Amino acid sequence: MGNLRFFIFMTVIFILIFVFIPTAKVQAESGDVYQVKSTQLNMRTQPSEEAEIVGQLGFGSELMIFEKIDGWVKTFFNGQPVWVSGKFIERIETNTQHEATETNHHSESEDEGFETEVENHDPIVNEFIPEQEDTGVQIVKPRPVQLSKDTLTTETSLDKLHIVIDAGHGGKDVGATHDSILEKDLTLKSALQVAHHLENAGAHVTLTRTNDHFLTLEDRVNLGRQRKADAFISLHFDAYTDSRVKGLSTYYSDRKSEKLAHTIQRHLIKQTGMNNRGVKHDHFYVLRENNQKAILIELGFLTNPDDFRLIQTNDYKRKVAEAIVQGLNQYFYTS
Protein backbone atom coordinates (compact mmCIF):
# COMPACT_ATOMS: atom_id res chain seq x y z
CA MET A 1 0.00 0.00 0.00
CA GLY A 2 2.87 2.36 0.80
CA ASN A 3 4.49 1.71 -2.57
CA LEU A 4 1.20 2.54 -4.35
CA ARG A 5 0.89 5.86 -2.52
CA PHE A 6 4.50 6.73 -3.38
CA PHE A 7 3.90 5.87 -7.06
CA ILE A 8 0.76 8.06 -7.18
CA PHE A 9 2.61 10.93 -5.48
CA MET A 10 5.52 10.82 -7.95
CA THR A 11 3.12 10.61 -10.91
CA VAL A 12 1.34 13.79 -9.76
CA ILE A 13 4.69 15.57 -9.35
CA PHE A 14 5.78 14.66 -12.91
CA ILE A 15 2.44 15.83 -14.34
CA LEU A 16 2.74 19.18 -12.57
CA ILE A 17 6.29 19.64 -13.90
CA PHE A 18 5.29 19.00 -17.51
CA VAL A 19 2.15 21.14 -17.31
CA PHE A 20 3.54 24.18 -15.54
CA ILE A 21 7.22 24.29 -16.64
CA PRO A 22 7.50 24.27 -20.45
CA THR A 23 11.04 23.43 -21.52
CA ALA A 24 11.21 26.03 -24.33
CA LYS A 25 10.29 28.90 -22.05
CA VAL A 26 13.01 30.89 -20.30
CA GLN A 27 12.48 33.74 -17.90
CA ALA A 28 14.70 36.70 -18.76
CA GLU A 29 16.85 38.22 -16.07
CA SER A 30 15.39 41.31 -14.46
CA GLY A 31 16.68 44.44 -16.20
CA ASP A 32 17.81 42.80 -19.45
CA VAL A 33 17.79 45.52 -22.11
CA TYR A 34 18.20 44.90 -25.83
CA GLN A 35 18.68 47.19 -28.85
CA VAL A 36 16.95 46.76 -32.20
CA LYS A 37 19.39 46.07 -35.06
CA SER A 38 16.78 45.98 -37.84
CA THR A 39 15.39 49.08 -39.53
CA GLN A 40 11.84 48.06 -38.64
CA LEU A 41 11.05 45.27 -36.19
CA ASN A 42 7.49 43.96 -35.96
CA MET A 43 5.77 43.62 -32.58
CA ARG A 44 3.26 40.73 -32.58
CA THR A 45 0.52 39.51 -30.26
CA GLN A 46 2.02 36.01 -30.03
CA PRO A 47 5.48 34.45 -30.54
CA SER A 48 4.74 33.50 -34.14
CA GLU A 49 5.24 34.95 -37.63
CA GLU A 50 1.53 34.31 -38.22
CA ALA A 51 0.46 36.47 -35.27
CA GLU A 52 -1.06 39.94 -35.69
CA ILE A 53 1.34 42.89 -35.99
CA VAL A 54 0.45 45.63 -33.50
CA GLY A 55 3.39 47.97 -34.03
CA GLN A 56 6.98 48.35 -35.22
CA LEU A 57 10.21 49.43 -33.57
CA GLY A 58 12.77 51.58 -35.41
CA PHE A 59 16.49 50.91 -35.65
CA GLY A 60 18.28 51.77 -32.40
CA SER A 61 15.18 51.38 -30.21
CA GLU A 62 15.77 49.74 -26.86
CA LEU A 63 13.44 47.34 -25.09
CA MET A 64 13.36 45.48 -21.82
CA ILE A 65 12.51 41.81 -22.21
CA PHE A 66 10.69 39.65 -19.69
CA GLU A 67 10.46 36.21 -21.29
CA LYS A 68 12.03 34.11 -24.09
CA ILE A 69 10.30 31.36 -26.08
CA ASP A 70 11.80 29.58 -29.11
CA GLY A 71 13.68 32.59 -30.49
CA TRP A 72 10.98 35.13 -29.55
CA VAL A 73 11.12 37.61 -26.67
CA LYS A 74 8.29 39.27 -24.79
CA THR A 75 8.19 42.95 -23.93
CA PHE A 76 5.37 45.46 -23.33
CA PHE A 77 3.82 48.04 -25.64
CA ASN A 78 1.20 50.47 -24.30
CA GLY A 79 0.91 48.25 -21.24
CA GLN A 80 0.14 45.10 -23.27
CA PRO A 81 2.48 42.11 -23.81
CA VAL A 82 3.97 41.85 -27.31
CA TRP A 83 6.50 39.55 -28.95
CA VAL A 84 9.45 40.33 -31.22
CA SER A 85 11.96 38.10 -32.99
CA GLY A 86 15.16 37.66 -31.00
CA LYS A 87 17.20 37.49 -34.24
CA PHE A 88 17.13 41.26 -34.70
CA ILE A 89 18.07 42.47 -31.21
CA GLU A 90 21.30 42.56 -29.21
CA ARG A 91 21.77 42.80 -25.45
CA ILE A 92 23.27 46.04 -24.16
CA GLU A 93 24.40 47.34 -20.78
CA THR A 94 22.30 50.24 -19.54
CA ASN A 95 23.36 53.00 -17.16
CA THR A 96 21.09 51.43 -14.54
CA GLN A 97 22.88 48.09 -14.83
CA HIS A 98 26.28 49.80 -14.64
CA GLU A 99 25.25 51.77 -11.57
CA ALA A 100 23.92 48.60 -9.96
CA THR A 101 27.30 46.89 -10.48
CA GLU A 102 29.14 49.82 -8.91
CA THR A 103 26.70 49.92 -6.00
CA ASN A 104 27.65 46.34 -5.05
CA HIS A 105 31.10 47.63 -4.07
CA HIS A 106 29.68 50.17 -1.61
CA SER A 107 29.34 49.56 2.11
CA GLU A 108 25.92 48.76 3.62
CA SER A 109 25.56 52.27 5.02
CA GLU A 110 26.33 53.79 1.61
CA ASP A 111 23.78 51.51 -0.05
CA GLU A 112 21.09 52.49 2.43
CA GLY A 113 21.75 56.19 1.84
CA PHE A 114 21.59 55.70 -1.95
CA GLU A 115 18.27 53.84 -1.73
CA THR A 116 16.78 56.57 0.45
CA GLU A 117 17.83 59.23 -2.03
CA VAL A 118 16.21 57.35 -4.94
CA GLU A 119 12.97 56.83 -3.04
CA ASN A 120 12.65 60.58 -2.44
CA HIS A 121 13.41 61.54 -6.05
CA ASP A 122 10.71 61.25 -8.75
CA PRO A 123 12.06 59.90 -12.07
CA ILE A 124 11.67 62.03 -15.20
CA VAL A 125 9.84 60.21 -18.00
CA ASN A 126 9.56 61.51 -21.58
CA GLU A 127 6.98 59.59 -23.58
CA PHE A 128 7.87 58.20 -27.01
CA ILE A 129 6.11 59.71 -30.02
CA PRO A 130 4.25 57.12 -32.13
CA GLU A 131 3.66 57.67 -35.83
CA GLN A 132 0.42 56.39 -37.36
CA GLU A 133 0.65 55.07 -40.93
CA ASP A 134 -2.12 54.37 -43.42
CA THR A 135 -1.81 50.66 -42.57
CA GLY A 136 -2.90 51.33 -38.98
CA VAL A 137 0.37 49.94 -37.61
CA GLN A 138 2.19 52.21 -35.19
CA ILE A 139 5.82 53.01 -36.02
CA VAL A 140 7.60 53.88 -32.80
CA LYS A 141 10.17 56.62 -33.27
CA PRO A 142 12.84 56.25 -30.56
CA ARG A 143 12.72 58.97 -27.91
CA PRO A 144 14.27 59.23 -24.40
CA VAL A 145 11.98 57.29 -22.04
CA GLN A 146 12.06 55.24 -18.88
CA LEU A 147 12.26 51.50 -19.50
CA SER A 148 9.31 49.72 -17.93
CA LYS A 149 6.26 47.63 -18.81
CA ASP A 150 4.51 50.65 -20.29
CA THR A 151 7.33 52.38 -22.18
CA LEU A 152 10.02 50.52 -24.03
CA THR A 153 12.05 52.78 -26.34
CA THR A 154 14.98 55.02 -25.58
CA GLU A 155 17.02 57.55 -27.51
CA THR A 156 18.50 56.25 -30.75
CA SER A 157 22.03 57.15 -31.86
CA LEU A 158 20.92 58.55 -35.25
CA ASP A 159 18.85 61.34 -33.69
CA LYS A 160 21.90 63.64 -33.65
CA LEU A 161 22.44 63.33 -37.40
CA HIS A 162 21.12 65.54 -40.20
CA ILE A 163 21.23 63.71 -43.53
CA VAL A 164 20.50 65.15 -47.00
CA ILE A 165 19.15 62.60 -49.48
CA ASP A 166 19.45 63.73 -53.09
CA ALA A 167 17.16 62.10 -55.66
CA GLY A 168 19.21 62.43 -58.83
CA HIS A 169 17.82 64.22 -61.92
CA GLY A 170 14.19 65.43 -62.02
CA GLY A 171 11.92 67.56 -64.20
CA LYS A 172 13.38 68.14 -67.68
CA ASP A 173 16.47 66.13 -66.66
CA VAL A 174 15.16 62.56 -66.95
CA GLY A 175 18.51 60.78 -66.57
CA ALA A 176 18.94 57.30 -68.03
CA THR A 177 15.96 55.55 -69.67
CA HIS A 178 15.06 51.97 -70.53
CA ASP A 179 11.72 50.45 -71.64
CA SER A 180 9.90 53.71 -70.79
CA ILE A 181 11.34 53.61 -67.24
CA LEU A 182 13.02 56.91 -66.29
CA GLU A 183 15.94 57.19 -63.90
CA LYS A 184 14.47 60.35 -62.33
CA ASP A 185 11.39 58.37 -61.21
CA LEU A 186 13.43 55.53 -59.73
CA THR A 187 15.73 57.87 -57.82
CA LEU A 188 12.77 59.72 -56.29
CA LYS A 189 11.08 56.51 -55.13
CA SER A 190 14.34 55.26 -53.65
CA ALA A 191 15.05 58.60 -51.93
CA LEU A 192 11.61 58.66 -50.32
CA GLN A 193 12.11 55.12 -49.02
CA VAL A 194 15.56 55.93 -47.62
CA ALA A 195 14.23 59.09 -45.95
CA HIS A 196 11.39 57.13 -44.35
CA HIS A 197 13.76 54.56 -42.86
CA LEU A 198 16.19 57.21 -41.64
CA GLU A 199 13.40 59.16 -39.93
CA ASN A 200 12.21 55.96 -38.23
CA ALA A 201 15.76 55.57 -36.94
CA GLY A 202 15.56 59.08 -35.47
CA ALA A 203 17.65 61.02 -38.00
CA HIS A 204 16.75 64.49 -39.28
CA VAL A 205 16.33 64.18 -43.05
CA THR A 206 16.19 66.73 -45.87
CA LEU A 207 15.23 65.64 -49.39
CA THR A 208 16.56 67.77 -52.25
CA ARG A 209 13.26 67.08 -54.02
CA THR A 210 10.02 65.35 -53.07
CA ASN A 211 8.39 65.46 -56.52
CA ASP A 212 9.30 65.64 -60.18
CA HIS A 213 10.90 69.04 -60.55
CA PHE A 214 14.24 70.26 -61.89
CA LEU A 215 17.07 71.31 -59.59
CA THR A 216 20.49 72.55 -60.60
CA LEU A 217 23.53 70.77 -59.19
CA GLU A 218 24.39 73.97 -57.38
CA ASP A 219 20.95 74.03 -55.73
CA ARG A 220 21.48 70.53 -54.40
CA VAL A 221 24.89 71.31 -52.93
CA ASN A 222 23.70 74.59 -51.43
CA LEU A 223 20.89 72.77 -49.63
CA GLY A 224 23.42 70.54 -47.90
CA ARG A 225 25.42 73.59 -46.82
CA GLN A 226 22.33 75.40 -45.51
CA ARG A 227 21.30 72.36 -43.45
CA LYS A 228 24.88 71.82 -42.20
CA ALA A 229 24.36 68.18 -43.04
CA ASP A 230 26.45 65.44 -41.46
CA ALA A 231 26.25 63.55 -44.75
CA PHE A 232 25.01 64.18 -48.30
CA ILE A 233 23.91 61.07 -50.22
CA SER A 234 23.01 61.31 -53.90
CA LEU A 235 21.10 58.39 -55.48
CA HIS A 236 21.40 57.41 -59.16
CA PHE A 237 21.04 54.46 -61.56
CA ASP A 238 23.45 53.45 -64.32
CA ALA A 239 23.13 52.63 -68.03
CA TYR A 240 25.64 51.23 -70.53
CA THR A 241 25.79 50.04 -74.12
CA ASP A 242 26.81 46.53 -73.05
CA SER A 243 23.82 44.92 -71.31
CA ARG A 244 26.08 42.41 -69.53
CA VAL A 245 27.47 45.15 -67.28
CA LYS A 246 25.67 45.19 -63.93
CA GLY A 247 26.05 45.97 -60.26
CA LEU A 248 26.24 48.67 -57.63
CA SER A 249 28.97 51.25 -56.94
CA THR A 250 29.60 54.18 -54.60
CA TYR A 251 31.59 57.31 -55.45
CA TYR A 252 33.46 59.88 -53.35
CA SER A 253 35.58 62.92 -54.25
CA ASP A 254 37.76 63.74 -51.23
CA ARG A 255 39.46 62.02 -48.32
CA LYS A 256 36.88 63.07 -45.76
CA SER A 257 34.17 61.08 -47.61
CA GLU A 258 36.19 57.99 -48.57
CA LYS A 259 35.55 55.97 -45.43
CA LEU A 260 31.83 56.77 -45.52
CA ALA A 261 31.68 55.52 -49.12
CA HIS A 262 33.36 52.22 -48.20
CA THR A 263 31.11 51.71 -45.17
CA ILE A 264 27.87 52.35 -47.08
CA GLN A 265 29.02 50.18 -50.02
CA ARG A 266 29.72 47.21 -47.74
CA HIS A 267 26.24 47.35 -46.24
CA LEU A 268 24.58 47.82 -49.63
CA ILE A 269 26.25 44.73 -51.08
CA LYS A 270 25.53 42.68 -47.97
CA GLN A 271 21.85 43.65 -47.94
CA THR A 272 21.04 43.53 -51.66
CA GLY A 273 23.36 40.81 -52.95
CA MET A 274 24.11 42.97 -56.00
CA ASN A 275 27.28 42.62 -58.05
CA ASN A 276 29.91 44.68 -56.25
CA ARG A 277 31.43 47.26 -58.62
CA GLY A 278 33.31 48.77 -55.71
CA VAL A 279 34.05 52.21 -54.31
CA LYS A 280 35.34 54.72 -56.87
CA HIS A 281 36.93 58.15 -56.83
CA ASP A 282 35.40 60.76 -59.15
CA HIS A 283 34.73 64.49 -59.30
CA PHE A 284 30.98 64.72 -59.84
CA TYR A 285 29.80 68.26 -59.10
CA VAL A 286 27.65 67.29 -56.08
CA LEU A 287 30.74 65.63 -54.57
CA ARG A 288 33.61 67.97 -55.40
CA GLU A 289 31.69 71.16 -54.51
CA ASN A 290 30.31 69.77 -51.26
CA ASN A 291 31.67 70.95 -47.92
CA GLN A 292 29.85 68.08 -46.23
CA LYS A 293 30.80 64.41 -46.33
CA ALA A 294 29.26 63.43 -49.66
CA ILE A 295 28.82 60.20 -51.63
CA LEU A 296 27.01 59.27 -54.82
CA ILE A 297 25.52 55.78 -55.17
CA GLU A 298 24.79 54.08 -58.51
CA LEU A 299 22.11 51.59 -57.49
CA GLY A 300 22.20 49.32 -60.54
CA PHE A 301 21.99 49.26 -64.34
CA LEU A 302 18.75 49.92 -66.16
CA THR A 303 20.35 48.31 -69.20
CA ASN A 304 21.06 44.96 -67.49
CA PRO A 305 18.06 42.55 -67.41
CA ASP A 306 18.82 41.20 -63.92
CA ASP A 307 19.42 44.62 -62.38
CA PHE A 308 16.44 46.12 -64.22
CA ARG A 309 13.99 43.59 -62.76
CA LEU A 310 15.41 43.91 -59.26
CA ILE A 311 15.69 47.70 -58.89
CA GLN A 312 11.99 48.21 -59.63
CA THR A 313 10.86 46.05 -56.69
CA ASN A 314 9.80 47.42 -53.30
CA ASP A 315 11.95 44.77 -51.62
CA TYR A 316 15.08 46.18 -53.27
CA LYS A 317 14.24 49.75 -52.25
CA ARG A 318 13.69 48.54 -48.67
CA LYS A 319 17.04 46.73 -48.57
CA VAL A 320 18.83 49.79 -49.93
CA ALA A 321 17.23 51.94 -47.24
CA GLU A 322 18.15 49.50 -44.47
CA ALA A 323 21.73 49.30 -45.70
CA ILE A 324 22.13 53.09 -45.68
CA VAL A 325 20.72 53.33 -42.15
CA GLN A 326 23.04 50.61 -40.91
CA GLY A 327 26.02 52.08 -42.75
CA LEU A 328 25.48 55.54 -41.27
CA ASN A 329 25.12 54.08 -37.80
CA GLN A 330 28.35 52.12 -38.16
CA TYR A 331 30.27 55.05 -39.63
CA PHE A 332 29.22 57.68 -37.08
CA TYR A 333 28.94 55.57 -33.92
CA THR A 334 30.71 52.23 -34.09
CA SER A 335 33.60 52.67 -36.54
Coordinates of C-alpha atoms in Angstrom, one line a residue:
M1 CA 0.0 0.0 0.0
G2 CA 2.9 2.4 0.8
N3 CA 4.5 1.7 -2.6
L4 CA 1.2 2.5 -4.3
R5 CA 0.9 5.9 -2.5
F6 CA 4.5 6.7 -3.4
F7 CA 3.9 5.9 -7.1
I8 CA 0.8 8.1 -7.2
F9 CA 2.6 10.9 -5.5
M10 CA 5.5 10.8 -8.0
T11 CA 3.1 10.6 -10.9
V12 CA 1.3 13.8 -9.8
I13 CA 4.7 15.6 -9.4
F14 CA 5.8 14.7 -12.9
I15 CA 2.4 15.8 -14.3
L16 CA 2.7 19.2 -12.6
I17 CA 6.3 19.6 -13.9
F18 CA 5.3 19.0 -17.5
V19 CA 2.1 21.1 -17.3
F20 CA 3.5 24.2 -15.5
I21 CA 7.2 24.3 -16.6
P22 CA 7.5 24.3 -20.5
T23 CA 11.0 23.4 -21.5
A24 CA 11.2 26.0 -24.3
K25 CA 10.3 28.9 -22.0
V26 CA 13.0 30.9 -20.3
Q27 CA 12.5 33.7 -17.9
A28 CA 14.7 36.7 -18.8
E29 CA 16.8 38.2 -16.1
S30 CA 15.4 41.3 -14.5
G31 CA 16.7 44.4 -16.2
D32 CA 17.8 42.8 -19.5
V33 CA 17.8 45.5 -22.1
Y34 CA 18.2 44.9 -25.8
Q35 CA 18.7 47.2 -28.8
V36 CA 17.0 46.8 -32.2
K37 CA 19.4 46.1 -35.1
S38 CA 16.8 46.0 -37.8
T39 CA 15.4 49.1 -39.5
Q40 CA 11.8 48.1 -38.6
L41 CA 11.1 45.3 -36.2
N42 CA 7.5 44.0 -36.0
M43 CA 5.8 43.6 -32.6
R44 CA 3.3 40.7 -32.6
T45 CA 0.5 39.5 -30.3
Q46 CA 2.0 36.0 -30.0
P47 CA 5.5 34.5 -30.5
S48 CA 4.7 33.5 -34.1
E49 CA 5.2 35.0 -37.6
E50 CA 1.5 34.3 -38.2
A51 CA 0.5 36.5 -35.3
E52 CA -1.1 39.9 -35.7
I53 CA 1.3 42.9 -36.0
V54 CA 0.4 45.6 -33.5
G55 CA 3.4 48.0 -34.0
Q56 CA 7.0 48.3 -35.2
L57 CA 10.2 49.4 -33.6
G58 CA 12.8 51.6 -35.4
F59 CA 16.5 50.9 -35.6
G60 CA 18.3 51.8 -32.4
S61 CA 15.2 51.4 -30.2
E62 CA 15.8 49.7 -26.9
L63 CA 13.4 47.3 -25.1
M64 CA 13.4 45.5 -21.8
I65 CA 12.5 41.8 -22.2
F66 CA 10.7 39.6 -19.7
E67 CA 10.5 36.2 -21.3
K68 CA 12.0 34.1 -24.1
I69 CA 10.3 31.4 -26.1
D70 CA 11.8 29.6 -29.1
G71 CA 13.7 32.6 -30.5
W72 CA 11.0 35.1 -29.6
V73 CA 11.1 37.6 -26.7
K74 CA 8.3 39.3 -24.8
T75 CA 8.2 43.0 -23.9
F76 CA 5.4 45.5 -23.3
F77 CA 3.8 48.0 -25.6
N78 CA 1.2 50.5 -24.3
G79 CA 0.9 48.2 -21.2
Q80 CA 0.1 45.1 -23.3
P81 CA 2.5 42.1 -23.8
V82 CA 4.0 41.9 -27.3
W83 CA 6.5 39.5 -28.9
V84 CA 9.5 40.3 -31.2
S85 CA 12.0 38.1 -33.0
G86 CA 15.2 37.7 -31.0
K87 CA 17.2 37.5 -34.2
F88 CA 17.1 41.3 -34.7
I89 CA 18.1 42.5 -31.2
E90 CA 21.3 42.6 -29.2
R91 CA 21.8 42.8 -25.4
I92 CA 23.3 46.0 -24.2
E93 CA 24.4 47.3 -20.8
T94 CA 22.3 50.2 -19.5
N95 CA 23.4 53.0 -17.2
T96 CA 21.1 51.4 -14.5
Q97 CA 22.9 48.1 -14.8
H98 CA 26.3 49.8 -14.6
E99 CA 25.3 51.8 -11.6
A100 CA 23.9 48.6 -10.0
T101 CA 27.3 46.9 -10.5
E102 CA 29.1 49.8 -8.9
T103 CA 26.7 49.9 -6.0
N104 CA 27.7 46.3 -5.1
H105 CA 31.1 47.6 -4.1
H106 CA 29.7 50.2 -1.6
S107 CA 29.3 49.6 2.1
E108 CA 25.9 48.8 3.6
S109 CA 25.6 52.3 5.0
E110 CA 26.3 53.8 1.6
D111 CA 23.8 51.5 -0.1
E112 CA 21.1 52.5 2.4
G113 CA 21.8 56.2 1.8
F114 CA 21.6 55.7 -2.0
E115 CA 18.3 53.8 -1.7
T116 CA 16.8 56.6 0.4
E117 CA 17.8 59.2 -2.0
V118 CA 16.2 57.3 -4.9
E119 CA 13.0 56.8 -3.0
N120 CA 12.7 60.6 -2.4
H121 CA 13.4 61.5 -6.1
D122 CA 10.7 61.3 -8.7
P123 CA 12.1 59.9 -12.1
I124 CA 11.7 62.0 -15.2
V125 CA 9.8 60.2 -18.0
N126 CA 9.6 61.5 -21.6
E127 CA 7.0 59.6 -23.6
F128 CA 7.9 58.2 -27.0
I129 CA 6.1 59.7 -30.0
P130 CA 4.2 57.1 -32.1
E131 CA 3.7 57.7 -35.8
Q132 CA 0.4 56.4 -37.4
E133 CA 0.7 55.1 -40.9
D134 CA -2.1 54.4 -43.4
T135 CA -1.8 50.7 -42.6
G136 CA -2.9 51.3 -39.0
V137 CA 0.4 49.9 -37.6
Q138 CA 2.2 52.2 -35.2
I139 CA 5.8 53.0 -36.0
V140 CA 7.6 53.9 -32.8
K141 CA 10.2 56.6 -33.3
P142 CA 12.8 56.3 -30.6
R143 CA 12.7 59.0 -27.9
P144 CA 14.3 59.2 -24.4
V145 CA 12.0 57.3 -22.0
Q146 CA 12.1 55.2 -18.9
L147 CA 12.3 51.5 -19.5
S148 CA 9.3 49.7 -17.9
K149 CA 6.3 47.6 -18.8
D150 CA 4.5 50.7 -20.3
T151 CA 7.3 52.4 -22.2
L152 CA 10.0 50.5 -24.0
T153 CA 12.0 52.8 -26.3
T154 CA 15.0 55.0 -25.6
E155 CA 17.0 57.5 -27.5
T156 CA 18.5 56.2 -30.7
S157 CA 22.0 57.1 -31.9
L158 CA 20.9 58.5 -35.3
D159 CA 18.9 61.3 -33.7
K160 CA 21.9 63.6 -33.6
L161 CA 22.4 63.3 -37.4
H162 CA 21.1 65.5 -40.2
I163 CA 21.2 63.7 -43.5
V164 CA 20.5 65.1 -47.0
I165 CA 19.1 62.6 -49.5
D166 CA 19.5 63.7 -53.1
A167 CA 17.2 62.1 -55.7
G168 CA 19.2 62.4 -58.8
H169 CA 17.8 64.2 -61.9
G170 CA 14.2 65.4 -62.0
G171 CA 11.9 67.6 -64.2
K172 CA 13.4 68.1 -67.7
D173 CA 16.5 66.1 -66.7
V174 CA 15.2 62.6 -67.0
G175 CA 18.5 60.8 -66.6
A176 CA 18.9 57.3 -68.0
T177 CA 16.0 55.6 -69.7
H178 CA 15.1 52.0 -70.5
D179 CA 11.7 50.5 -71.6
S180 CA 9.9 53.7 -70.8
I181 CA 11.3 53.6 -67.2
L182 CA 13.0 56.9 -66.3
E183 CA 15.9 57.2 -63.9
K184 CA 14.5 60.4 -62.3
D185 CA 11.4 58.4 -61.2
L186 CA 13.4 55.5 -59.7
T187 CA 15.7 57.9 -57.8
L188 CA 12.8 59.7 -56.3
K189 CA 11.1 56.5 -55.1
S190 CA 14.3 55.3 -53.6
A191 CA 15.0 58.6 -51.9
L192 CA 11.6 58.7 -50.3
Q193 CA 12.1 55.1 -49.0
V194 CA 15.6 55.9 -47.6
A195 CA 14.2 59.1 -46.0
H196 CA 11.4 57.1 -44.4
H197 CA 13.8 54.6 -42.9
L198 CA 16.2 57.2 -41.6
E199 CA 13.4 59.2 -39.9
N200 CA 12.2 56.0 -38.2
A201 CA 15.8 55.6 -36.9
G202 CA 15.6 59.1 -35.5
A203 CA 17.6 61.0 -38.0
H204 CA 16.7 64.5 -39.3
V205 CA 16.3 64.2 -43.1
T206 CA 16.2 66.7 -45.9
L207 CA 15.2 65.6 -49.4
T208 CA 16.6 67.8 -52.3
R209 CA 13.3 67.1 -54.0
T210 CA 10.0 65.4 -53.1
N211 CA 8.4 65.5 -56.5
D212 CA 9.3 65.6 -60.2
H213 CA 10.9 69.0 -60.5
F214 CA 14.2 70.3 -61.9
L215 CA 17.1 71.3 -59.6
T216 CA 20.5 72.5 -60.6
L217 CA 23.5 70.8 -59.2
E218 CA 24.4 74.0 -57.4
D219 CA 20.9 74.0 -55.7
R220 CA 21.5 70.5 -54.4
V221 CA 24.9 71.3 -52.9
N222 CA 23.7 74.6 -51.4
L223 CA 20.9 72.8 -49.6
G224 CA 23.4 70.5 -47.9
R225 CA 25.4 73.6 -46.8
Q226 CA 22.3 75.4 -45.5
R227 CA 21.3 72.4 -43.4
K228 CA 24.9 71.8 -42.2
A229 CA 24.4 68.2 -43.0
D230 CA 26.4 65.4 -41.5
A231 CA 26.2 63.5 -44.8
F232 CA 25.0 64.2 -48.3
I233 CA 23.9 61.1 -50.2
S234 CA 23.0 61.3 -53.9
L235 CA 21.1 58.4 -55.5
H236 CA 21.4 57.4 -59.2
F237 CA 21.0 54.5 -61.6
D238 CA 23.4 53.5 -64.3
A239 CA 23.1 52.6 -68.0
Y240 CA 25.6 51.2 -70.5
T241 CA 25.8 50.0 -74.1
D242 CA 26.8 46.5 -73.0
S243 CA 23.8 44.9 -71.3
R244 CA 26.1 42.4 -69.5
V245 CA 27.5 45.2 -67.3
K246 CA 25.7 45.2 -63.9
G247 CA 26.1 46.0 -60.3
L248 CA 26.2 48.7 -57.6
S249 CA 29.0 51.2 -56.9
T250 CA 29.6 54.2 -54.6
Y251 CA 31.6 57.3 -55.4
Y252 CA 33.5 59.9 -53.4
S253 CA 35.6 62.9 -54.3
D254 CA 37.8 63.7 -51.2
R255 CA 39.5 62.0 -48.3
K256 CA 36.9 63.1 -45.8
S257 CA 34.2 61.1 -47.6
E258 CA 36.2 58.0 -48.6
K259 CA 35.6 56.0 -45.4
L260 CA 31.8 56.8 -45.5
A261 CA 31.7 55.5 -49.1
H262 CA 33.4 52.2 -48.2
T263 CA 31.1 51.7 -45.2
I264 CA 27.9 52.3 -47.1
Q265 CA 29.0 50.2 -50.0
R266 CA 29.7 47.2 -47.7
H267 CA 26.2 47.4 -46.2
L268 CA 24.6 47.8 -49.6
I269 CA 26.3 44.7 -51.1
K270 CA 25.5 42.7 -48.0
Q271 CA 21.9 43.6 -47.9
T272 CA 21.0 43.5 -51.7
G273 CA 23.4 40.8 -53.0
M274 CA 24.1 43.0 -56.0
N275 CA 27.3 42.6 -58.1
N276 CA 29.9 44.7 -56.3
R277 CA 31.4 47.3 -58.6
G278 CA 33.3 48.8 -55.7
V279 CA 34.0 52.2 -54.3
K280 CA 35.3 54.7 -56.9
H281 CA 36.9 58.2 -56.8
D282 CA 35.4 60.8 -59.1
H283 CA 34.7 64.5 -59.3
F284 CA 31.0 64.7 -59.8
Y285 CA 29.8 68.3 -59.1
V286 CA 27.7 67.3 -56.1
L287 CA 30.7 65.6 -54.6
R288 CA 33.6 68.0 -55.4
E289 CA 31.7 71.2 -54.5
N290 CA 30.3 69.8 -51.3
N291 CA 31.7 70.9 -47.9
Q292 CA 29.9 68.1 -46.2
K293 CA 30.8 64.4 -46.3
A294 CA 29.3 63.4 -49.7
I295 CA 28.8 60.2 -51.6
L296 CA 27.0 59.3 -54.8
I297 CA 25.5 55.8 -55.2
E298 CA 24.8 54.1 -58.5
L299 CA 22.1 51.6 -57.5
G300 CA 22.2 49.3 -60.5
F301 CA 22.0 49.3 -64.3
L302 CA 18.7 49.9 -66.2
T303 CA 20.3 48.3 -69.2
N304 CA 21.1 45.0 -67.5
P305 CA 18.1 42.6 -67.4
D306 CA 18.8 41.2 -63.9
D307 CA 19.4 44.6 -62.4
F308 CA 16.4 46.1 -64.2
R309 CA 14.0 43.6 -62.8
L310 CA 15.4 43.9 -59.3
I311 CA 15.7 47.7 -58.9
Q312 CA 12.0 48.2 -59.6
T313 CA 10.9 46.0 -56.7
N314 CA 9.8 47.4 -53.3
D315 CA 11.9 44.8 -51.6
Y316 CA 15.1 46.2 -53.3
K317 CA 14.2 49.7 -52.2
R318 CA 13.7 48.5 -48.7
K319 CA 17.0 46.7 -48.6
V320 CA 18.8 49.8 -49.9
A321 CA 17.2 51.9 -47.2
E322 CA 18.1 49.5 -44.5
A323 CA 21.7 49.3 -45.7
I324 CA 22.1 53.1 -45.7
V325 CA 20.7 53.3 -42.2
Q326 CA 23.0 50.6 -40.9
G327 CA 26.0 52.1 -42.7
L328 CA 25.5 55.5 -41.3
N329 CA 25.1 54.1 -37.8
Q330 CA 28.4 52.1 -38.2
Y331 CA 30.3 55.0 -39.6
F332 CA 29.2 57.7 -37.1
Y333 CA 28.9 55.6 -33.9
T334 CA 30.7 52.2 -34.1
S335 CA 33.6 52.7 -36.5

